[in-house]
Coordinates of C-alpha atoms and ligand atoms in Angstrom, one line a residue:
M1 CA -0.1 0.0 -0.2
A2 CA 2.8 2.4 0.9
A3 CA 4.5 1.8 -2.4
L4 CA 1.0 2.2 -4.5
L5 CA 0.7 5.7 -2.8
G6 CA 4.1 6.7 -3.2
A7 CA 3.9 6.1 -6.6
V8 CA 0.1 7.9 -7.2
C9 CA 0.4 10.9 -4.9
R10 CA 2.9 13.2 -3.4
S11 CA 3.8 12.9 0.8
R12 CA 3.1 16.5 2.3
A13 CA 4.9 17.2 5.9
E14 CA 1.9 17.9 7.3
A15 CA -1.1 15.6 7.4
G16 CA -4.5 15.7 5.7
E17 CA -7.7 15.4 5.9
V18 CA -10.5 13.0 5.0
W19 CA -13.9 13.9 4.7
L20 CA -17.0 10.9 4.4
V21 CA -19.4 12.6 2.1
G22 CA -23.0 11.3 1.2
A23 CA -23.2 11.0 -2.6
G24 CA -27.2 10.5 -2.1
P25 CA -29.0 7.5 -3.7
G26 CA -28.0 8.2 -7.1
D27 CA -29.7 11.3 -8.9
V28 CA -26.9 13.9 -9.4
E29 CA -29.5 16.9 -8.2
L30 CA -29.8 15.4 -4.7
L31 CA -25.9 16.2 -3.6
T32 CA -26.0 18.9 -1.1
L33 CA -24.4 22.1 -2.1
K34 CA -21.4 21.1 0.8
A35 CA -21.0 17.6 -1.1
V36 CA -20.3 19.3 -4.2
R37 CA -18.0 21.9 -3.0
V38 CA -15.8 19.4 -1.0
L39 CA -15.7 17.2 -3.9
Q40 CA -14.4 19.9 -6.1
Q41 CA -11.6 20.5 -3.8
A42 CA -10.7 16.9 -3.2
E43 CA -7.5 15.7 -4.4
V44 CA -8.0 11.7 -4.0
V45 CA -11.6 10.4 -4.3
V46 CA -12.3 7.0 -2.7
Y47 CA -15.5 5.8 -4.4
D48 CA -17.7 2.9 -4.0
R49 CA -19.8 1.1 -6.5
L50 CA -22.5 2.6 -5.3
V51 CA -22.2 6.3 -6.4
S52 CA -23.4 6.9 -9.9
D53 CA -21.6 8.3 -13.1
E54 CA -23.2 11.7 -13.0
I55 CA -21.7 12.0 -9.8
M56 CA -18.4 10.9 -10.3
A57 CA -18.5 13.3 -13.2
L58 CA -17.8 16.4 -10.8
V59 CA -14.7 15.1 -9.4
P60 CA -11.9 17.7 -10.7
P61 CA -10.2 16.0 -13.9
G62 CA -6.6 16.4 -11.7
A63 CA -8.0 14.2 -8.8
L64 CA -6.7 10.8 -8.1
K65 CA -10.0 8.5 -8.1
I66 CA -9.6 5.1 -6.0
D67 CA -12.7 2.7 -7.0
V68 CA -12.6 0.5 -3.5
G69 CA -16.1 -1.1 -4.6
K70 CA -14.6 -3.7 -6.8
T71 CA -10.9 -4.4 -8.0
P72 CA -9.8 -5.6 -11.1
H73 CA -10.9 -9.0 -10.3
H74 CA -14.2 -7.8 -9.3
H75 CA -13.4 -8.3 -5.3
T76 CA -14.6 -5.5 -2.8
L77 CA -11.5 -4.3 -1.0
P78 CA -12.0 -5.4 2.7
Q79 CA -12.9 -2.5 5.2
P80 CA -9.7 -3.1 6.9
E81 CA -7.8 -2.2 4.2
I82 CA -10.4 0.9 2.8
N83 CA -9.8 1.9 6.5
A84 CA -6.0 1.6 6.1
L85 CA -6.0 3.4 2.7
L86 CA -7.9 6.6 4.2
V87 CA -5.0 6.7 6.8
A88 CA -2.2 6.4 4.6
L89 CA -3.8 9.2 2.0
A90 CA -4.4 11.3 4.8
Q91 CA -0.6 10.9 6.8
A92 CA 0.8 11.4 3.0
G93 CA -0.8 14.9 3.5
Q94 CA -3.6 14.3 0.8
R95 CA -7.2 16.2 1.0
V96 CA -9.2 13.3 0.8
V97 CA -12.7 12.5 -0.1
R98 CA -14.3 9.0 1.1
L99 CA -17.7 9.5 -1.2
K100 CA -20.2 6.9 -0.4
G101 CA -23.8 6.0 -1.7
G102 CA -26.7 7.7 0.5
D103 CA -25.5 8.4 4.0
P104 CA -22.0 7.7 5.2
F105 CA -23.5 6.9 8.5
V106 CA -26.8 4.6 7.3
F107 CA -25.5 1.2 6.6
G108 CA -22.3 2.6 5.4
R109 CA -19.8 1.9 7.3
G110 CA -18.9 5.3 7.7
G111 CA -18.8 4.9 11.4
E112 CA -15.6 2.7 11.1
E113 CA -13.7 4.5 8.8
Q114 CA -14.5 7.5 11.2
Q115 CA -12.9 5.6 14.1
A116 CA -9.8 4.2 12.4
L117 CA -9.2 8.1 11.3
Q118 CA -9.4 9.2 15.2
Q119 CA -7.3 6.4 16.3
A120 CA -4.6 7.4 14.2
G121 CA -5.5 11.2 15.2
L122 CA -6.2 12.7 11.8
P123 CA -9.0 14.9 10.9
C124 CA -12.2 13.3 9.8
R125 CA -15.2 15.4 9.0
V126 CA -18.8 13.9 7.8
V127 CA -21.3 15.2 4.8
P128 CA -24.7 13.9 5.2
G129 CA -26.4 12.5 2.2
I130 CA -29.9 11.7 1.3
T131 CA -30.2 7.8 2.7
A132 CA -32.0 5.5 -0.1
A133 CA -35.1 5.1 2.0
L134 CA -35.8 9.2 1.7
G135 CA -34.9 9.3 -1.8
C136 CA -36.8 6.1 -3.2
A137 CA -39.6 7.4 -0.7
A138 CA -39.8 10.9 -2.5
A139 CA -39.4 9.1 -6.0
T140 CA -42.4 7.0 -6.0
G141 CA -44.7 8.9 -3.9
I142 CA -44.4 6.5 -0.7
P143 CA -44.4 9.1 2.5
L144 CA -42.7 7.1 5.0
T145 CA -44.9 8.4 7.8
H146 CA -48.3 9.3 7.8
R147 CA -51.0 10.4 10.5
A148 CA -53.2 7.7 9.2
C149 CA -51.4 4.8 9.3
A150 CA -47.7 5.0 10.3
Q151 CA -46.2 6.8 13.3
S152 CA -42.6 5.5 12.9
V153 CA -40.5 4.0 10.4
R154 CA -37.6 1.6 10.7
L155 CA -34.4 1.4 8.6
V156 CA -33.5 -2.3 8.4
T157 CA -30.5 -4.6 7.3
G158 CA -32.2 -7.5 5.3
H159 CA -28.3 -8.8 5.5
S160 CA -26.1 -10.2 8.3
R161 CA -22.5 -11.4 8.5
N162 CA -24.0 -15.1 8.4
G163 CA -26.4 -15.0 5.6
E164 CA -30.3 -14.5 6.6
P165 CA -31.1 -11.9 9.0
D166 CA -31.8 -12.8 12.6
L167 CA -34.1 -9.4 13.7
D168 CA -36.1 -8.9 16.3
W169 CA -39.4 -10.1 14.3
P170 CA -42.0 -9.5 17.1
A171 CA -41.2 -5.7 16.8
L172 CA -40.9 -5.6 13.5
V173 CA -44.7 -6.8 13.0
A174 CA -46.3 -4.0 15.5
D175 CA -48.9 -1.5 13.8
G176 CA -48.4 2.2 12.9
Q177 CA -45.0 1.7 11.4
T178 CA -43.1 1.3 7.9
L179 CA -40.4 -1.2 7.3
V180 CA -37.4 0.1 5.0
F181 CA -35.0 -3.0 4.2
Y182 CA -31.9 -2.2 2.8
M183 CA -29.9 -5.3 1.1
G184 CA -33.3 -7.5 1.4
L185 CA -33.7 -8.9 -2.1
T186 CA -31.4 -11.7 -1.6
H187 CA -33.5 -12.8 1.4
C188 CA -36.6 -11.7 0.9
A189 CA -38.5 -15.2 1.0
A190 CA -37.4 -15.4 4.6
L191 CA -38.0 -11.9 5.4
S192 CA -41.7 -12.2 4.7
Q193 CA -42.0 -15.6 5.6
Q194 CA -40.6 -14.1 8.9
L195 CA -42.9 -11.0 9.3
I196 CA -46.5 -13.5 7.9
A197 CA -45.3 -15.5 10.9
H198 CA -45.1 -13.3 13.4
G199 CA -48.3 -11.8 12.8
M200 CA -48.1 -9.3 10.0
A201 CA -50.9 -9.9 7.5
A202 CA -50.2 -11.5 4.4
S203 CA -52.1 -8.6 2.0
M204 CA -49.7 -5.8 3.9
P205 CA -48.9 -3.5 0.9
A206 CA -45.3 -3.6 -0.4
A207 CA -43.1 -2.5 -3.1
V208 CA -39.1 -3.0 -4.3
I209 CA -37.7 0.0 -5.6
A210 CA -34.3 -0.7 -7.9
R211 CA -32.1 2.2 -8.7
G212 CA -34.1 4.6 -6.9
T213 CA -34.2 8.3 -8.2
R214 CA -31.6 7.3 -11.1
A215 CA -33.3 7.4 -14.8
D216 CA -33.9 3.5 -14.7
Q217 CA -35.5 4.0 -11.6
Q218 CA -38.4 0.6 -11.6
V219 CA -41.1 0.0 -9.0
F220 CA -42.6 -3.4 -8.3
P221 CA -45.5 -2.9 -6.1
C222 CA -46.8 -6.5 -4.3
T223 CA -47.8 -7.7 -1.2
L224 CA -46.0 -9.3 1.9
A225 CA -47.0 -12.5 0.3
T226 CA -46.4 -11.9 -3.4
L227 CA -43.1 -10.3 -2.4
A228 CA -40.7 -13.3 -3.2
D229 CA -42.7 -14.2 -6.7
T230 CA -42.5 -10.7 -7.4
V231 CA -38.7 -10.6 -6.9
A232 CA -38.3 -14.0 -8.5
R233 CA -40.1 -13.2 -11.8
E234 CA -38.9 -9.4 -11.8
K235 CA -35.4 -9.4 -11.0
P236 CA -35.2 -6.3 -10.1
A237 CA -31.9 -4.5 -11.0
A238 CA -29.0 -3.5 -8.2
P239 CA -29.3 -1.5 -5.8
S240 CA -33.1 -2.4 -4.7
L241 CA -34.9 -1.8 -1.0
L242 CA -38.3 -2.8 0.1
I243 CA -40.7 -0.7 1.6
I244 CA -43.6 -2.7 3.6
G245 CA -46.2 -0.8 5.4
E246 CA -49.8 0.8 4.8
V247 CA -47.9 3.7 3.1
V248 CA -47.7 1.7 0.3
Q249 CA -51.1 2.4 -0.7
F250 CA -49.9 5.8 -1.4
Y251 CA -47.3 4.6 -4.2
R252 CA -48.1 7.2 -7.4
A253 CA -46.4 5.3 -10.3
D254 CA -46.1 8.9 -11.8
S255 CA -43.7 10.5 -9.3
T256 CA -40.4 9.7 -11.1
E257 CA -42.0 11.1 -14.4
M258 CA -42.9 14.1 -12.5
S259 CA -39.9 14.5 -10.7
R260 CA -37.8 14.4 -14.1
Q261 CA -40.1 16.8 -15.7
Q262 CA -39.3 19.3 -12.4
A263 CA -35.3 18.8 -12.8
L264 CA -33.3 21.8 -13.2
P265 CA -31.3 21.5 -15.8
V266 CA -27.1 20.8 -14.7
A267 CA -25.1 23.5 -15.4
Ligands
LIG301 C1 -24.4 -1.1 1.8 S1 -26.2 0.0 1.7 C2 -25.6 1.7 1.8 C3 -26.9 2.4 2.4 C4 -26.3 3.9 2.1 N1 -24.7 4.4 3.1 C5 -27.8 4.8 2.2 O1 -27.7 5.6 3.3 O2 -28.5 4.5 1.3 C6 -26.7 -0.5 0.1 C7 -27.9 -0.8 0.0 O3 -28.9 0.3 -0.3 C8 -30.0 0.2 -0.5 N2 -29.5 1.4 -2.2 C9 -28.5 2.1 -2.3 N3 -29.0 3.2 -3.2 C10 -30.3 2.6 -3.3 C11 -31.4 3.2 -4.8 N4 -30.7 4.2 -5.3 N5 -31.9 2.2 -5.2 C12 -32.8 1.7 -4.2 N6 -31.9 1.1 -3.1 C13 -30.7 1.6 -2.5 C14 -29.9 -0.7 -1.1 O4 -30.7 -1.9 -0.8 C15 -28.4 -1.5 -1.4 O5 -28.3 -3.0 -1.3

């Protein structure tokens, strides 16, 4: 790693800094002004596979871009190596942007990267991004809360280190809440079976949202009972998430089209 860094960037006497920047769910116009400013001042951008091409186009031409979502052999760089890379770049005096899909602190391992930098005594700043749940909800007209039927919303991972998620099912089936499952497609059959077995109605409205907020967004409305068959039949593209709850009844098929029509031209 040290040799690689020596070859690609100059080492300075003073320590640099790392900004953990949320790139949002994909639509370039959902970046914050601060994210754009920080990105345009970056000397090195360390990014992952969820960051859209339109957003990567904002990286200054002279900046070094390091893809840690995929190596040439299509393997993800392990998290400890990403942490070490960020530390080494900052120690070499570089102004680094660690660009992450959505928000860095929502299923983004931003906490682990911040910890590694803090332990090395290096400055780490965070720019929040629009997390996928909020982006997908807005782009489909599905309100995550609604006074009539959802007083809370839960962001849940459908993936665990050992495979099928081991979740607090009785808490998840309580009335009056919306569930948003990130990384939930692989185990969607087990997710829906568990929710039904713990008392959620099989007719509960659900939606799979693929590539939310992007030009090729797709939405597959279904119910808890038909979720697994819908996923098997439609094969939604990655990244996709699941929204489960009464609020899905408010889904508006024209939302994506409307938000595209209202989009401001990108300068
Ligand atoms: C590792 S998590 C990262 C979440 C990210 N930090 C965030 O705040 O949105 C990746 C998961 O987020 C969800 N996701 C991210 N972007 C999405 C999008 N544009 N549309 C649908 N789901 C998305 C998918 O469930 C995907 O598997």
